[in-house]
XYZ file of C-alpha atoms in Angstrom:
191
model
C 102.740 76.555 119.662
C 100.223 79.355 119.265
C 98.130 80.102 122.351
C 94.426 79.597 121.756
C 92.391 82.774 121.425
C 90.155 81.616 124.284
C 93.200 81.214 126.561
C 94.457 84.642 125.497
C 91.068 86.128 126.426
C 91.261 84.495 129.838
C 94.836 85.730 130.416
C 93.720 89.320 130.984
C 96.387 90.725 128.676
C 95.641 93.438 126.121
C 94.516 91.625 122.982
C 95.356 92.601 119.439
C 93.627 91.086 116.434
C 93.941 91.870 112.770
C 91.643 91.466 109.802
C 92.586 90.194 106.369
C 90.322 90.409 103.336
C 90.722 87.387 101.066
C 91.276 87.927 97.338
C 88.599 88.251 94.714
C 89.801 85.149 92.910
C 92.234 82.329 93.529
C 95.536 84.197 93.757
C 96.167 83.834 97.488
C 99.767 85.061 97.395
C 99.007 88.512 98.888
C 96.694 87.041 101.550
C 99.373 84.532 102.574
C 101.974 87.320 102.667
C 99.733 89.282 105.060
C 99.183 86.184 107.205
C 102.947 85.666 107.381
C 103.509 89.287 108.428
C 100.867 89.181 111.172
C 100.783 85.631 112.574
C 103.501 86.170 115.181
C 102.487 89.659 116.338
C 98.710 89.451 116.811
C 96.573 87.211 119.009
C 94.119 86.340 116.255
C 93.624 86.902 112.542
C 90.089 87.522 111.311
C 89.373 86.481 107.744
C 86.456 88.470 106.369
C 83.364 86.750 104.965
C 82.407 88.570 101.747
C 83.094 91.930 103.399
C 80.658 94.681 102.324
C 78.738 92.022 100.351
C 81.576 91.673 97.836
C 82.117 88.075 96.685
C 85.613 86.819 97.534
C 87.602 83.724 98.448
C 85.828 82.155 101.447
C 86.574 83.047 105.044
C 86.827 79.369 105.942
C 89.439 78.832 103.234
C 91.447 81.806 104.482
C 91.254 80.514 108.060
C 92.658 77.179 106.934
C 95.687 79.015 105.527
C 96.097 80.992 108.770
C 96.079 77.699 110.689
C 98.503 75.997 108.270
C 100.886 78.969 108.475
C 100.963 78.905 112.286
C 98.534 81.693 113.161
C 95.369 81.757 115.245
C 92.377 82.127 112.887
C 89.069 83.796 113.668
C 86.385 82.642 111.258
C 83.970 85.378 110.315
C 80.522 83.993 109.502
C 77.760 86.156 108.075
C 74.129 85.109 108.053
C 73.448 87.012 104.851
C 74.535 84.210 102.491
C 73.638 80.976 104.295
C 70.564 79.384 105.800
C 70.740 77.438 109.057
C 71.682 74.194 107.288
C 74.698 75.758 105.582
C 75.795 77.663 108.702
C 75.748 74.515 110.833
C 77.578 72.397 108.258
C 80.256 75.104 107.766
C 80.753 75.125 111.538
C 81.246 71.337 111.481
C 83.849 71.635 108.714
C 85.652 74.454 110.535
C 85.763 72.466 113.762
C 87.101 69.300 112.115
C 89.883 71.383 110.537
C 90.981 72.876 113.885
C 89.273 76.260 113.638
C 88.042 77.111 117.132
C 87.160 80.821 116.937
C 84.079 82.298 115.281
C 82.969 85.900 114.927
C 79.202 85.898 114.337
C 77.947 88.604 111.993
C 74.574 89.348 110.482
C 76.226 90.831 107.382
C 75.738 93.804 105.108
C 72.799 93.905 102.711
C 73.445 92.643 99.194
C 72.637 96.049 97.662
C 75.943 97.515 98.913
C 77.994 94.787 97.221
C 79.050 93.699 93.762
C 76.336 91.090 93.060
C 73.198 93.171 93.384
C 71.125 90.458 91.675
C 71.946 87.934 94.435
C 69.377 87.100 97.127
C 69.831 87.852 100.823
C 69.210 84.906 103.152
C 69.241 86.407 106.670
C 67.390 83.395 108.105
C 69.359 83.991 111.313
C 70.989 87.099 112.715
C 74.268 87.263 114.630
C 72.642 86.663 118.045
C 70.792 83.636 116.659
C 74.039 82.328 115.137
C 75.634 82.587 118.588
C 72.682 80.637 120.001
C 73.112 78.059 117.232
C 76.743 77.520 118.199
C 75.795 77.089 121.860
C 73.021 74.680 120.772
C 75.481 72.576 118.736
C 77.798 72.485 121.750
C 74.980 70.789 123.668
C 75.011 67.902 121.175
C 72.028 68.577 118.912
C 71.411 70.525 115.726
C 68.715 73.165 115.252
C 66.336 70.439 114.073
C 66.696 68.692 117.453
C 68.736 65.834 115.973
C 71.545 64.280 117.982
C 75.051 64.967 116.677
C 77.689 62.309 116.033
C 80.586 64.359 117.389
C 80.356 67.789 118.924
C 81.918 71.232 118.688
C 83.382 73.712 121.156
C 83.916 77.217 119.804
C 85.142 80.479 121.251
C 82.344 82.560 119.739
C 82.040 86.304 119.665
C 80.284 89.169 117.976
C 80.731 92.801 117.065
C 79.601 96.010 118.677
C 79.720 99.562 117.347
C 80.402 101.856 120.322
C 80.647 104.955 118.122
C 77.074 104.521 116.813
C 74.808 107.509 117.135
C 72.330 106.917 118.647
C 74.008 104.333 120.881
C 70.794 102.856 122.352
C 70.092 100.356 119.506
C 73.683 99.122 119.766
C 73.294 98.575 123.505
C 70.139 96.507 122.901
C 71.950 94.362 120.305
C 74.964 94.081 122.614
C 72.794 92.747 125.454
C 71.126 90.201 123.121
C 74.548 88.952 122.037
C 75.735 88.672 125.642
C 72.615 86.641 126.497
C 73.210 84.469 123.410
C 76.626 83.475 124.729
C 79.198 85.835 123.195
C 82.586 85.290 124.826
C 84.185 88.361 123.280
C 83.342 91.453 121.262
C 85.277 93.105 118.489
C 84.924 96.649 117.192
C 86.219 98.480 114.180
C 89.265 100.618 114.896
C 88.268 103.410 117.283
C 90.133 106.704 117.038
C 87.957 108.870 119.311
């Protein structure tokens, strides 16, 4: 059985995760091949959520395949495409399907992607999405309504340590810590 990502974090061992971009379409053969190659050698597999604002197969769908194939999925959720209703309901679906790890992202602006006519949502940012998850874990939704069944996620965020200037990143980092981030991921760092 795969060790939970949360337990791996607590173990103190050096953690390795990988990221897979889902296909632009329904041919999931290559994605599943990558999952199969990685599932036994990494501690978690991130499935991107419309990376660089390019529309693709959904992160949640990819995470379901990671889970079915025996890997440990990390659901990437961007706030760019969903309002608070959609974010909360996607978290409920993920939880009921055994997805326990979430990487909270604000998301790239639509203008960098392939659907420039689409509308940004950005009702929440990544720190507010972290707060939303912690709120749901307390048994109520963002509207203050009691939940019929709860969630318990290992939720994290990103940080960009190579940013120049670094000060804005440190401010965002602190906000995410205060919002309840359990882990942070970075892009590959070569310096």
